[in-house]
């Protein structure tokens, strides 16, 4: 059951929920039990990472939150503004692959969600340019995807997710294919965006280090069907920056998260 929650009570106060999953399970038609039962509550403006072994249902959980799939049982609630009744509204999705249209310019790629939403070209132009500027690509609006590096393509994908000004940003291992330096840079850019735009972010990653660096909370999932194994709060001096990566507190948190993750991998061969 997918619900749109627009009641004033649920919107009130700093602890209002952006996303709430209660007893959610997902079994696919082929009989694979991918998820759950999963209970997860994410507050508005929170940055939460989902961490867990391959196949534990992380992408499935994001798809359920985005309304791209329906749960087999349980409730998925997503807070939205009035007038945004359709599933997917108010949500930006960044996939693992940038999935850009190779024949279209960067500007046209980022305009796509607005075009699909019927926004007039003139109005879209300003919004696309603002989204591109927010990810540092103002000078590349007329470039084509083949002319961009992997990191730049990912920035385009992020701009495309931001262009509709969603309240909630779902990110599915967006930086996994990038080299480490580019990934670190994009981590910092994402944190700056999150601070400025105050969006709710649910970020899927396989990297303990990345999850601790970015998130206020790391949610560790069990092996399939994915449930919550641990829910750890990462507290440090904000705004966090590169110094955090080399701090003792950072190593400590990474150790704790790794320890919480270990049981999810037990019995799994790495070969
Ligand atoms: N459309 C589908 N039809 C059938 N089974 C599916 C479908 N999508 C995913 N699955 C199965 O559901 C399980 C969870 O998949 P999911 O993609 O959510 O995992 P994940 O945690 O995102 O994994 P990874 O870290 O490798 O991306 C897997 O066993 C997968 O094979
Ligand atoms: Mg996945």
PDB file of C-alpha atoms and ligand atoms in Angstrom:
ATOM      1  CA  UNK A   1       0.000   0.000   0.000  1.00  0.00           C
ATOM      2  CA  UNK A   2       1.464   3.361  -0.999  1.00  0.00           C
ATOM      3  CA  UNK A   3       0.100   6.393   0.790  1.00  0.00           C
ATOM      4  CA  UNK A   4       0.505  10.078   0.238  1.00  0.00           C
ATOM      5  CA  UNK A   5       0.647  11.843   3.534  1.00  0.00           C
ATOM      6  CA  UNK A   6      -0.335  15.482   3.380  1.00  0.00           C
ATOM      7  CA  UNK A   7      -1.957  15.840   6.773  1.00  0.00           C
ATOM      8  CA  UNK A   8      -0.853  18.976   8.664  1.00  0.00           C
ATOM      9  CA  UNK A   9      -0.004  16.949  11.780  1.00  0.00           C
ATOM     10  CA  UNK A  10       2.523  14.863   9.903  1.00  0.00           C
ATOM     11  CA  UNK A  11       4.091  17.997   8.432  1.00  0.00           C
ATOM     12  CA  UNK A  12       4.514  19.796  11.708  1.00  0.00           C
ATOM     13  CA  UNK A  13       7.759  20.243  13.597  1.00  0.00           C
ATOM     14  CA  UNK A  14      11.391  19.499  12.954  1.00  0.00           C
ATOM     15  CA  UNK A  15      10.915  15.765  13.470  1.00  0.00           C
ATOM     16  CA  UNK A  16       8.298  15.385  10.724  1.00  0.00           C
ATOM     17  CA  UNK A  17       8.813  12.280   8.677  1.00  0.00           C
ATOM     18  CA  UNK A  18       9.694  12.382   4.993  1.00  0.00           C
ATOM     19  CA  UNK A  19       9.503   8.628   4.476  1.00  0.00           C
ATOM     20  CA  UNK A  20       8.109   5.834   6.586  1.00  0.00           C
ATOM     21  CA  UNK A  21       8.111   2.126   5.772  1.00  0.00           C
ATOM     22  CA  UNK A  22       6.177  -0.179   8.079  1.00  0.00           C
ATOM     23  CA  UNK A  23       6.354  -3.958   7.820  1.00  0.00           C
ATOM     24  CA  UNK A  24       7.240  -3.672   4.148  1.00  0.00           C
ATOM     25  CA  UNK A  25       7.966  -6.825   2.180  1.00  0.00           C
ATOM     26  CA  UNK A  26       8.553  -7.328  -1.510  1.00  0.00           C
ATOM     27  CA  UNK A  27       8.377 -10.651  -3.302  1.00  0.00           C
ATOM     28  CA  UNK A  28       8.960 -10.589  -7.051  1.00  0.00           C
ATOM     29  CA  UNK A  29       6.870 -12.615  -9.502  1.00  0.00           C
ATOM     30  CA  UNK A  30       9.677 -15.167  -9.828  1.00  0.00           C
ATOM     31  CA  UNK A  31       9.290 -15.960  -6.121  1.00  0.00           C
ATOM     32  CA  UNK A  32      12.376 -14.085  -4.914  1.00  0.00           C
ATOM     33  CA  UNK A  33      11.692 -12.557  -1.525  1.00  0.00           C
ATOM     34  CA  UNK A  34      13.740  -9.413  -1.894  1.00  0.00           C
ATOM     35  CA  UNK A  35      12.851  -7.391   1.131  1.00  0.00           C
ATOM     36  CA  UNK A  36      11.633  -7.312   4.637  1.00  0.00           C
ATOM     37  CA  UNK A  37       9.772  -7.044   6.705  1.00  0.00           C
ATOM     38  CA  UNK A  38      11.403  -3.633   6.738  1.00  0.00           C
ATOM     39  CA  UNK A  39      10.670  -0.731   9.094  1.00  0.00           C
ATOM     40  CA  UNK A  40      12.375   2.530   8.305  1.00  0.00           C
ATOM     41  CA  UNK A  41      11.583   6.113   9.219  1.00  0.00           C
ATOM     42  CA  UNK A  42      13.496   9.015   7.700  1.00  0.00           C
ATOM     43  CA  UNK A  43      12.993  12.542   8.993  1.00  0.00           C
ATOM     44  CA  UNK A  44      12.640  15.534   6.706  1.00  0.00           C
ATOM     45  CA  UNK A  45      16.045  16.925   5.834  1.00  0.00           C
ATOM     46  CA  UNK A  46      17.894  13.872   7.087  1.00  0.00           C
ATOM     47  CA  UNK A  47      20.794  12.258   5.186  1.00  0.00           C
ATOM     48  CA  UNK A  48      20.538   8.485   5.599  1.00  0.00           C
ATOM     49  CA  UNK A  49      22.667   5.804   3.950  1.00  0.00           C
ATOM     50  CA  UNK A  50      21.509   2.253   3.281  1.00  0.00           C
ATOM     51  CA  UNK A  51      24.320  -0.244   3.421  1.00  0.00           C
ATOM     52  CA  UNK A  52      24.075  -3.985   2.850  1.00  0.00           C
ATOM     53  CA  UNK A  53      25.289  -6.928   0.803  1.00  0.00           C
ATOM     54  CA  UNK A  54      24.548  -7.266  -2.884  1.00  0.00           C
ATOM     55  CA  UNK A  55      20.999  -8.478  -3.506  1.00  0.00           C
ATOM     56  CA  UNK A  56      19.667  -7.564  -0.046  1.00  0.00           C
ATOM     57  CA  UNK A  57      17.009  -5.300  -1.531  1.00  0.00           C
ATOM     58  CA  UNK A  58      18.480  -1.794  -1.349  1.00  0.00           C
ATOM     59  CA  UNK A  59      17.459  -0.814  -4.883  1.00  0.00           C
ATOM     60  CA  UNK A  60      14.106  -2.484  -4.298  1.00  0.00           C
ATOM     61  CA  UNK A  61      13.587  -0.314  -1.205  1.00  0.00           C
ATOM     62  CA  UNK A  62      14.369   2.844  -3.204  1.00  0.00           C
ATOM     63  CA  UNK A  63      11.990   1.792  -5.978  1.00  0.00           C
ATOM     64  CA  UNK A  64       9.211   1.238  -3.440  1.00  0.00           C
ATOM     65  CA  UNK A  65       9.807   4.689  -1.913  1.00  0.00           C
ATOM     66  CA  UNK A  66       9.788   6.255  -5.390  1.00  0.00           C
ATOM     67  CA  UNK A  67       6.500   4.529  -6.197  1.00  0.00           C
ATOM     68  CA  UNK A  68       8.118   2.685  -9.109  1.00  0.00           C
ATOM     69  CA  UNK A  69       7.000  -0.623  -7.573  1.00  0.00           C
ATOM     70  CA  UNK A  70       4.389  -1.641  -5.026  1.00  0.00           C
ATOM     71  CA  UNK A  71       5.169  -3.521  -1.807  1.00  0.00           C
ATOM     72  CA  UNK A  72       3.794  -7.051  -1.385  1.00  0.00           C
ATOM     73  CA  UNK A  73       2.692  -6.132   2.126  1.00  0.00           C
ATOM     74  CA  UNK A  74       3.135  -3.281   4.584  1.00  0.00           C
ATOM     75  CA  UNK A  75       2.890   0.455   4.134  1.00  0.00           C
ATOM     76  CA  UNK A  76       5.086   2.970   2.352  1.00  0.00           C
ATOM     77  CA  UNK A  77       4.328   6.551   3.300  1.00  0.00           C
ATOM     78  CA  UNK A  78       5.961   9.527   1.624  1.00  0.00           C
ATOM     79  CA  UNK A  79       5.243  13.063   2.768  1.00  0.00           C
ATOM     80  CA  UNK A  80       4.395  15.334  -0.110  1.00  0.00           C
ATOM     81  CA  UNK A  81       3.050  18.781  -0.679  1.00  0.00           C
ATOM     82  CA  UNK A  82      -0.563  19.174  -1.590  1.00  0.00           C
ATOM     83  CA  UNK A  83      -1.139  18.864  -5.304  1.00  0.00           C
ATOM     84  CA  UNK A  84       1.652  16.322  -5.688  1.00  0.00           C
ATOM     85  CA  UNK A  85      -0.591  13.333  -5.504  1.00  0.00           C
ATOM     86  CA  UNK A  86       1.067  11.213  -8.136  1.00  0.00           C
ATOM     87  CA  UNK A  87       3.691   8.669  -7.112  1.00  0.00           C
ATOM     88  CA  UNK A  88       7.138   9.935  -7.976  1.00  0.00           C
ATOM     89  CA  UNK A  89       6.296  13.606  -7.560  1.00  0.00           C
ATOM     90  CA  UNK A  90       8.535  15.360  -5.069  1.00  0.00           C
ATOM     91  CA  UNK A  91      11.157  12.651  -5.490  1.00  0.00           C
ATOM     92  CA  UNK A  92      14.392  12.782  -7.481  1.00  0.00           C
ATOM     93  CA  UNK A  93      16.101   9.504  -8.386  1.00  0.00           C
ATOM     94  CA  UNK A  94      19.786   9.197  -9.220  1.00  0.00           C
ATOM     95  CA  UNK A  95      20.603   5.777 -10.658  1.00  0.00           C
ATOM     96  CA  UNK A  96      23.911   3.948 -10.496  1.00  0.00           C
ATOM     97  CA  UNK A  97      24.438   4.535 -14.230  1.00  0.00           C
ATOM     98  CA  UNK A  98      24.028   8.130 -15.419  1.00  0.00           C
ATOM     99  CA  UNK A  99      21.613   6.844 -18.162  1.00  0.00           C
ATOM    100  CA  UNK A 100      21.937   9.966 -20.322  1.00  0.00           C
ATOM    101  CA  UNK A 101      20.501  10.247 -23.833  1.00  0.00           C
ATOM    102  CA  UNK A 102      23.664  10.189 -26.001  1.00  0.00           C
ATOM    103  CA  UNK A 103      22.073  12.123 -28.863  1.00  0.00           C
ATOM    104  CA  UNK A 104      20.964  15.017 -26.657  1.00  0.00           C
ATOM    105  CA  UNK A 105      22.940  17.887 -25.151  1.00  0.00           C
ATOM    106  CA  UNK A 106      23.522  18.176 -21.418  1.00  0.00           C
ATOM    107  CA  UNK A 107      20.820  20.857 -21.273  1.00  0.00           C
ATOM    108  CA  UNK A 108      18.283  18.628 -23.051  1.00  0.00           C
ATOM    109  CA  UNK A 109      19.130  15.683 -20.810  1.00  0.00           C
ATOM    110  CA  UNK A 110      18.520  17.735 -17.693  1.00  0.00           C
ATOM    111  CA  UNK A 111      15.314  19.215 -19.178  1.00  0.00           C
ATOM    112  CA  UNK A 112      13.765  15.758 -19.698  1.00  0.00           C
ATOM    113  CA  UNK A 113      11.755  15.530 -16.423  1.00  0.00           C
ATOM    114  CA  UNK A 114      10.369  19.034 -16.998  1.00  0.00           C
ATOM    115  CA  UNK A 115       9.500  18.179 -20.592  1.00  0.00           C
ATOM    116  CA  UNK A 116       7.686  15.047 -19.415  1.00  0.00           C
ATOM    117  CA  UNK A 117       5.913  17.190 -16.814  1.00  0.00           C
ATOM    118  CA  UNK A 118       4.712  19.622 -19.493  1.00  0.00           C
ATOM    119  CA  UNK A 119       6.799  22.611 -18.342  1.00  0.00           C
ATOM    120  CA  UNK A 120       7.143  25.205 -21.118  1.00  0.00           C
ATOM    121  CA  UNK A 121      10.586  25.477 -22.732  1.00  0.00           C
ATOM    122  CA  UNK A 122      11.176  29.068 -21.624  1.00  0.00           C
ATOM    123  CA  UNK A 123      10.460  28.326 -17.965  1.00  0.00           C
ATOM    124  CA  UNK A 124      12.408  25.078 -18.146  1.00  0.00           C
ATOM    125  CA  UNK A 125      15.484  26.891 -19.461  1.00  0.00           C
ATOM    126  CA  UNK A 126      16.023  28.902 -16.270  1.00  0.00           C
ATOM    127  CA  UNK A 127      15.463  25.877 -14.054  1.00  0.00           C
ATOM    128  CA  UNK A 128      17.812  23.689 -16.087  1.00  0.00           C
ATOM    129  CA  UNK A 129      20.523  26.350 -15.998  1.00  0.00           C
ATOM    130  CA  UNK A 130      20.119  26.710 -12.214  1.00  0.00           C
ATOM    131  CA  UNK A 131      20.351  22.928 -11.733  1.00  0.00           C
ATOM    132  CA  UNK A 132      23.465  22.759 -13.908  1.00  0.00           C
ATOM    133  CA  UNK A 133      25.043  25.642 -11.997  1.00  0.00           C
ATOM    134  CA  UNK A 134      24.326  23.881  -8.677  1.00  0.00           C
ATOM    135  CA  UNK A 135      26.425  20.890  -9.773  1.00  0.00           C
ATOM    136  CA  UNK A 136      29.203  23.034 -11.285  1.00  0.00           C
ATOM    137  CA  UNK A 137      28.351  22.368 -14.933  1.00  0.00           C
ATOM    138  CA  UNK A 138      27.122  25.793 -16.063  1.00  0.00           C
ATOM    139  CA  UNK A 139      29.740  25.873 -18.826  1.00  0.00           C
ATOM    140  CA  UNK A 140      28.827  22.470 -20.245  1.00  0.00           C
ATOM    141  CA  UNK A 141      25.144  22.937 -21.047  1.00  0.00           C
ATOM    142  CA  UNK A 142      25.728  22.546 -24.791  1.00  0.00           C
ATOM    143  CA  UNK A 143      28.130  19.611 -24.530  1.00  0.00           C
ATOM    144  CA  UNK A 144      27.113  16.056 -25.392  1.00  0.00           C
ATOM    145  CA  UNK A 145      27.486  13.117 -22.984  1.00  0.00           C
ATOM    146  CA  UNK A 146      30.377  11.641 -25.034  1.00  0.00           C
ATOM    147  CA  UNK A 147      32.374  14.809 -24.333  1.00  0.00           C
ATOM    148  CA  UNK A 148      32.109  14.401 -20.551  1.00  0.00           C
ATOM    149  CA  UNK A 149      34.115  12.468 -17.965  1.00  0.00           C
ATOM    150  CA  UNK A 150      32.403   9.854 -15.774  1.00  0.00           C
ATOM    151  CA  UNK A 151      32.204  12.311 -12.869  1.00  0.00           C
ATOM    152  CA  UNK A 152      30.680  14.988 -15.093  1.00  0.00           C
ATOM    153  CA  UNK A 153      28.071  12.542 -16.410  1.00  0.00           C
ATOM    154  CA  UNK A 154      27.124  11.756 -12.828  1.00  0.00           C
ATOM    155  CA  UNK A 155      26.792  15.488 -12.133  1.00  0.00           C
ATOM    156  CA  UNK A 156      24.411  15.752 -15.110  1.00  0.00           C
ATOM    157  CA  UNK A 157      22.394  12.887 -13.678  1.00  0.00           C
ATOM    158  CA  UNK A 158      22.277  14.681 -10.320  1.00  0.00           C
ATOM    159  CA  UNK A 159      21.206  17.935 -12.007  1.00  0.00           C
ATOM    160  CA  UNK A 160      18.428  16.018 -13.803  1.00  0.00           C
ATOM    161  CA  UNK A 161      17.206  14.729 -10.423  1.00  0.00           C
ATOM    162  CA  UNK A 162      17.372  18.226  -8.885  1.00  0.00           C
ATOM    163  CA  UNK A 163      15.682  20.106 -11.715  1.00  0.00           C
ATOM    164  CA  UNK A 164      12.162  19.362 -10.465  1.00  0.00           C
ATOM    165  CA  UNK A 165      13.201  20.634  -7.005  1.00  0.00           C
ATOM    166  CA  UNK A 166      12.244  17.408  -5.233  1.00  0.00           C
ATOM    167  CA  UNK A 167      11.972  17.243  -1.445  1.00  0.00           C
ATOM    168  CA  UNK A 168      13.482  13.782  -1.405  1.00  0.00           C
ATOM    169  CA  UNK A 169      16.554  12.626  -3.273  1.00  0.00           C
ATOM    170  CA  UNK A 170      17.031   8.875  -3.712  1.00  0.00           C
ATOM    171  CA  UNK A 171      20.543   7.921  -4.809  1.00  0.00           C
ATOM    172  CA  UNK A 172      21.440   4.366  -5.810  1.00  0.00           C
ATOM    173  CA  UNK A 173      25.216   3.868  -5.606  1.00  0.00           C
ATOM    174  CA  UNK A 174      25.734   6.988  -7.709  1.00  0.00           C
ATOM    175  CA  UNK A 175      29.501   7.217  -7.321  1.00  0.00           C
ATOM    176  CA  UNK A 176      30.418   3.510  -7.340  1.00  0.00           C
ATOM    177  CA  UNK A 177      31.966   3.549 -10.811  1.00  0.00           C
ATOM    178  CA  UNK A 178      34.139   6.621 -10.248  1.00  0.00           C
ATOM    179  CA  UNK A 179      37.806   6.842  -9.295  1.00  0.00           C
ATOM    180  CA  UNK A 180      38.469   7.635  -5.648  1.00  0.00           C
ATOM    181  CA  UNK A 181      39.508  11.274  -6.027  1.00  0.00           C
ATOM    182  CA  UNK A 182      36.462  12.097  -8.166  1.00  0.00           C
ATOM    183  CA  UNK A 183      34.275  10.222  -5.715  1.00  0.00           C
ATOM    184  CA  UNK A 184      35.659  12.207  -2.754  1.00  0.00           C
ATOM    185  CA  UNK A 185      35.092  15.448  -4.648  1.00  0.00           C
ATOM    186  CA  UNK A 186      31.508  14.503  -5.482  1.00  0.00           C
ATOM    187  CA  UNK A 187      30.952  13.470  -1.859  1.00  0.00           C
ATOM    188  CA  UNK A 188      31.910  17.001  -0.780  1.00  0.00           C
ATOM    189  CA  UNK A 189      29.789  18.579  -3.506  1.00  0.00           C
ATOM    190  CA  UNK A 190      26.820  16.458  -2.483  1.00  0.00           C
ATOM    191  CA  UNK A 191      27.227  17.472   1.176  1.00  0.00           C
ATOM    192  CA  UNK A 192      27.349  21.142   0.138  1.00  0.00           C
ATOM    193  CA  UNK A 193      24.195  20.691  -1.961  1.00  0.00           C
ATOM    194  CA  UNK A 194      22.433  18.922   0.870  1.00  0.00           C
ATOM    195  CA  UNK A 195      23.341  21.721   3.297  1.00  0.00           C
ATOM    196  CA  UNK A 196      22.179  24.426   0.889  1.00  0.00           C
ATOM    197  CA  UNK A 197      19.040  22.772  -0.448  1.00  0.00           C
ATOM    198  CA  UNK A 198      17.959  20.973   2.746  1.00  0.00           C
ATOM    199  CA  UNK A 199      16.616  17.939   0.952  1.00  0.00           C
ATOM    200  CA  UNK A 200      16.000  14.548   2.471  1.00  0.00           C
ATOM    201  CA  UNK A 201      18.601  12.163   1.041  1.00  0.00           C
ATOM    202  CA  UNK A 202      18.472   8.354   1.039  1.00  0.00           C
ATOM    203  CA  UNK A 203      21.784   7.173  -0.312  1.00  0.00           C
ATOM    204  CA  UNK A 204      22.592   3.556  -1.188  1.00  0.00           C
ATOM    205  CA  UNK A 205      26.241   2.548  -1.130  1.00  0.00           C
ATOM    206  CA  UNK A 206      28.462  -0.489  -0.637  1.00  0.00           C
ATOM    207  CA  UNK A 207      31.159   1.638   0.917  1.00  0.00           C
ATOM    208  CA  UNK A 208      31.357   1.832   4.703  1.00  0.00           C
ATOM    209  CA  UNK A 209      33.743   4.797   4.323  1.00  0.00           C
ATOM    210  CA  UNK A 210      31.398   6.701   2.055  1.00  0.00           C
ATOM    211  CA  UNK A 211      28.362   6.038   4.239  1.00  0.00           C
ATOM    212  CA  UNK A 212      30.112   7.318   7.371  1.00  0.00           C
ATOM    213  CA  UNK A 213      31.529  10.371   5.617  1.00  0.00           C
ATOM    214  CA  UNK A 214      28.199  11.485   4.190  1.00  0.00           C
ATOM    215  CA  UNK A 215      25.421  10.470   6.519  1.00  0.00           C
ATOM    216  CA  UNK A 216      23.777  11.488   9.710  1.00  0.00           C
ATOM    217  CA  UNK A 217      22.541   7.898   9.998  1.00  0.00           C
ATOM    218  CA  UNK A 218      23.821   4.649   8.521  1.00  0.00           C
ATOM    219  CA  UNK A 219      21.198   1.933   8.235  1.00  0.00           C
ATOM    220  CA  UNK A 220      22.798  -1.491   7.885  1.00  0.00           C
ATOM    221  CA  UNK A 221      20.675  -4.167   6.224  1.00  0.00           C
ATOM    222  CA  UNK A 222      20.770  -7.942   6.564  1.00  0.00           C
ATOM    223  CA  UNK A 223      21.253 -10.318   3.649  1.00  0.00           C
ATOM    224  CA  UNK A 224      18.110 -10.998   1.553  1.00  0.00           C
ATOM    225  CA  UNK A 225      15.330 -10.552   2.393  1.00  0.00           C
ATOM    226  CA  UNK A 226      16.697  -7.234   3.661  1.00  0.00           C
ATOM    227  CA  UNK A 227      15.748  -6.104   7.131  1.00  0.00           C
ATOM    228  CA  UNK A 228      17.380  -3.600   9.463  1.00  0.00           C
ATOM    229  CA  UNK A 229      20.468  -5.057  11.082  1.00  0.00           C
ATOM    230  CA  UNK A 230      21.675  -1.832  12.730  1.00  0.00           C
ATOM    231  CA  UNK A 231      20.877   1.861  12.726  1.00  0.00           C
ATOM    232  CA  UNK A 232      23.861   4.012  13.660  1.00  0.00           C
ATOM    233  CA  UNK A 233      23.948   7.758  14.158  1.00  0.00           C
ATOM    234  CA  UNK A 234      27.094   9.543  12.922  1.00  0.00           C
ATOM    235  CA  UNK A 235      27.745  12.628  14.997  1.00  0.00           C
ATOM    236  CA  UNK A 236      30.565  15.026  14.270  1.00  0.00           C
ATOM    237  CA  UNK A 237      31.325  18.711  13.938  1.00  0.00           C
ATOM    238  CA  UNK A 238      29.211  20.163  11.126  1.00  0.00           C
ATOM    239  CA  UNK A 239      29.743  21.144   8.412  1.00  0.00           C
ATOM    240  CA  UNK A 240      31.921  18.107   7.929  1.00  0.00           C
ATOM    241  CA  UNK A 241      34.810  18.360   5.503  1.00  0.00           C
ATOM    242  CA  UNK A 242      37.985  16.517   4.467  1.00  0.00           C
ATOM    243  CA  UNK A 243      39.457  16.708   8.005  1.00  0.00           C
ATOM    244  CA  UNK A 244      36.706  14.338   9.121  1.00  0.00           C
ATOM    245  CA  UNK A 245      38.025  11.624   6.763  1.00  0.00           C
ATOM    246  CA  UNK A 246      41.327  11.454   8.610  1.00  0.00           C
ATOM    247  CA  UNK A 247      39.985  11.903  12.150  1.00  0.00           C
ATOM    248  CA  UNK A 248      39.991   9.298  14.912  1.00  0.00           C
ATOM    249  CA  UNK A 249      36.215   9.684  15.233  1.00  0.00           C
ATOM    250  CA  UNK A 250      35.822   8.753  11.552  1.00  0.00           C
ATOM    251  CA  UNK A 251      37.905   5.572  11.948  1.00  0.00           C
ATOM    252  CA  UNK A 252      35.906   4.695  15.027  1.00  0.00           C
ATOM    253  CA  UNK A 253      32.599   5.040  13.218  1.00  0.00           C
ATOM    254  CA  UNK A 254      33.919   3.040  10.237  1.00  0.00           C
ATOM    255  CA  UNK A 255      34.953   0.250  12.594  1.00  0.00           C
ATOM    256  CA  UNK A 256      31.510   0.248  14.239  1.00  0.00           C
ATOM    257  CA  UNK A 257      29.670   0.192  10.922  1.00  0.00           C
ATOM    258  CA  UNK A 258      31.929  -2.579   9.575  1.00  0.00           C
ATOM    259  CA  UNK A 259      31.265  -4.641  12.697  1.00  0.00           C
ATOM    260  CA  UNK A 260      27.506  -4.125  12.280  1.00  0.00           C
ATOM    261  CA  UNK A 261      27.761  -5.160   8.631  1.00  0.00           C
ATOM    262  CA  UNK A 262      29.855  -8.305   9.175  1.00  0.00           C
ATOM    263  CA  UNK A 263      26.956 -10.632  10.156  1.00  0.00           C
ATOM    264  CA  UNK A 264      25.117  -9.674   6.930  1.00  0.00           C
ATOM    265  CA  UNK A 265      28.022 -11.127   4.959  1.00  0.00           C
ATOM    266  CA  UNK A 266      28.459 -14.289   7.005  1.00  0.00           C
ATOM    267  CA  UNK A 267      28.154 -17.374   4.845  1.00  0.00           C
ATOM    268  CA  UNK A 268      28.772 -15.370   1.674  1.00  0.00           C
ATOM    269  CA  UNK A 269      31.850 -16.277  -0.303  1.00  0.00           C
ATOM    270  CA  UNK A 270      33.787 -13.332  -1.724  1.00  0.00           C
ATOM    271  CA  UNK A 271      34.937 -15.466  -4.694  1.00  0.00           C
TER     272      UNK A 271
HETATM  273  N1  LIG B   1      12.450  -7.070 -11.317  1.00  0.00           N
HETATM  274  C1  LIG B   1      12.884  -8.109 -10.604  1.00  0.00           C
HETATM  275  N2  LIG B   1      12.372  -9.334 -10.796  1.00  0.00           N
HETATM  276  C2  LIG B   1      12.778 -10.386 -10.074  1.00  0.00           C
HETATM  277  N3  LIG B   1      13.717 -10.327  -9.119  1.00  0.00           N
HETATM  278  C3  LIG B   1      14.261  -9.134  -8.874  1.00  0.00           C
HETATM  279  C4  LIG B   1      13.896  -7.967  -9.614  1.00  0.00           C
HETATM  280  N4  LIG B   1      14.621  -6.910  -9.148  1.00  0.00           N
HETATM  281  C5  LIG B   1      15.413  -7.421  -8.195  1.00  0.00           C
HETATM  282  N5  LIG B   1      15.205  -8.726  -8.011  1.00  0.00           N
HETATM  283  C6  LIG B   1      15.839  -9.600  -7.036  1.00  0.00           C
HETATM  284  O1  LIG B   1      15.583  -9.052  -5.751  1.00  0.00           O
HETATM  285  C7  LIG B   1      16.730  -9.131  -4.933  1.00  0.00           C
HETATM  286  C8  LIG B   1      17.083  -7.750  -4.451  1.00  0.00           C
HETATM  287  O2  LIG B   1      17.493  -6.969  -5.545  1.00  0.00           O
HETATM  288  P1  LIG B   1      17.986  -5.470  -5.397  1.00  0.00           P
HETATM  289  O3  LIG B   1      18.339  -5.006  -6.760  1.00  0.00           O
HETATM  290  O4  LIG B   1      16.987  -4.690  -4.638  1.00  0.00           O
HETATM  291  O5  LIG B   1      19.301  -5.669  -4.497  1.00  0.00           O
HETATM  292  P2  LIG B   1      20.436  -4.626  -4.087  1.00  0.00           P
HETATM  293  O6  LIG B   1      20.550  -4.675  -2.606  1.00  0.00           O
HETATM  294  O7  LIG B   1      20.153  -3.304  -4.696  1.00  0.00           O
HETATM  295  O8  LIG B   1      21.735  -5.282  -4.741  1.00  0.00           O
HETATM  296  P3  LIG B   1      23.057  -4.568  -5.348  1.00  0.00           P
HETATM  297  O9  LIG B   1      23.822  -4.078  -4.153  1.00  0.00           O
HETATM  298  O10 LIG B   1      23.780  -5.678  -6.044  1.00  0.00           O
HETATM  299  O11 LIG B   1      22.627  -3.466  -6.261  1.00  0.00           O
HETATM  300  C9  LIG B   1      17.811  -9.801  -5.784  1.00  0.00           C
HETATM  301  O12 LIG B   1      17.853 -11.162  -5.458  1.00  0.00           O
HETATM  302  C10 LIG B   1      17.348  -9.617  -7.198  1.00  0.00           C
HETATM  303  O13 LIG B   1      17.753 -10.691  -7.996  1.00  0.00           O
HETATM  304 MG1  LIG B   2      21.109  -2.194  -6.179  1.00  0.00          MG
END
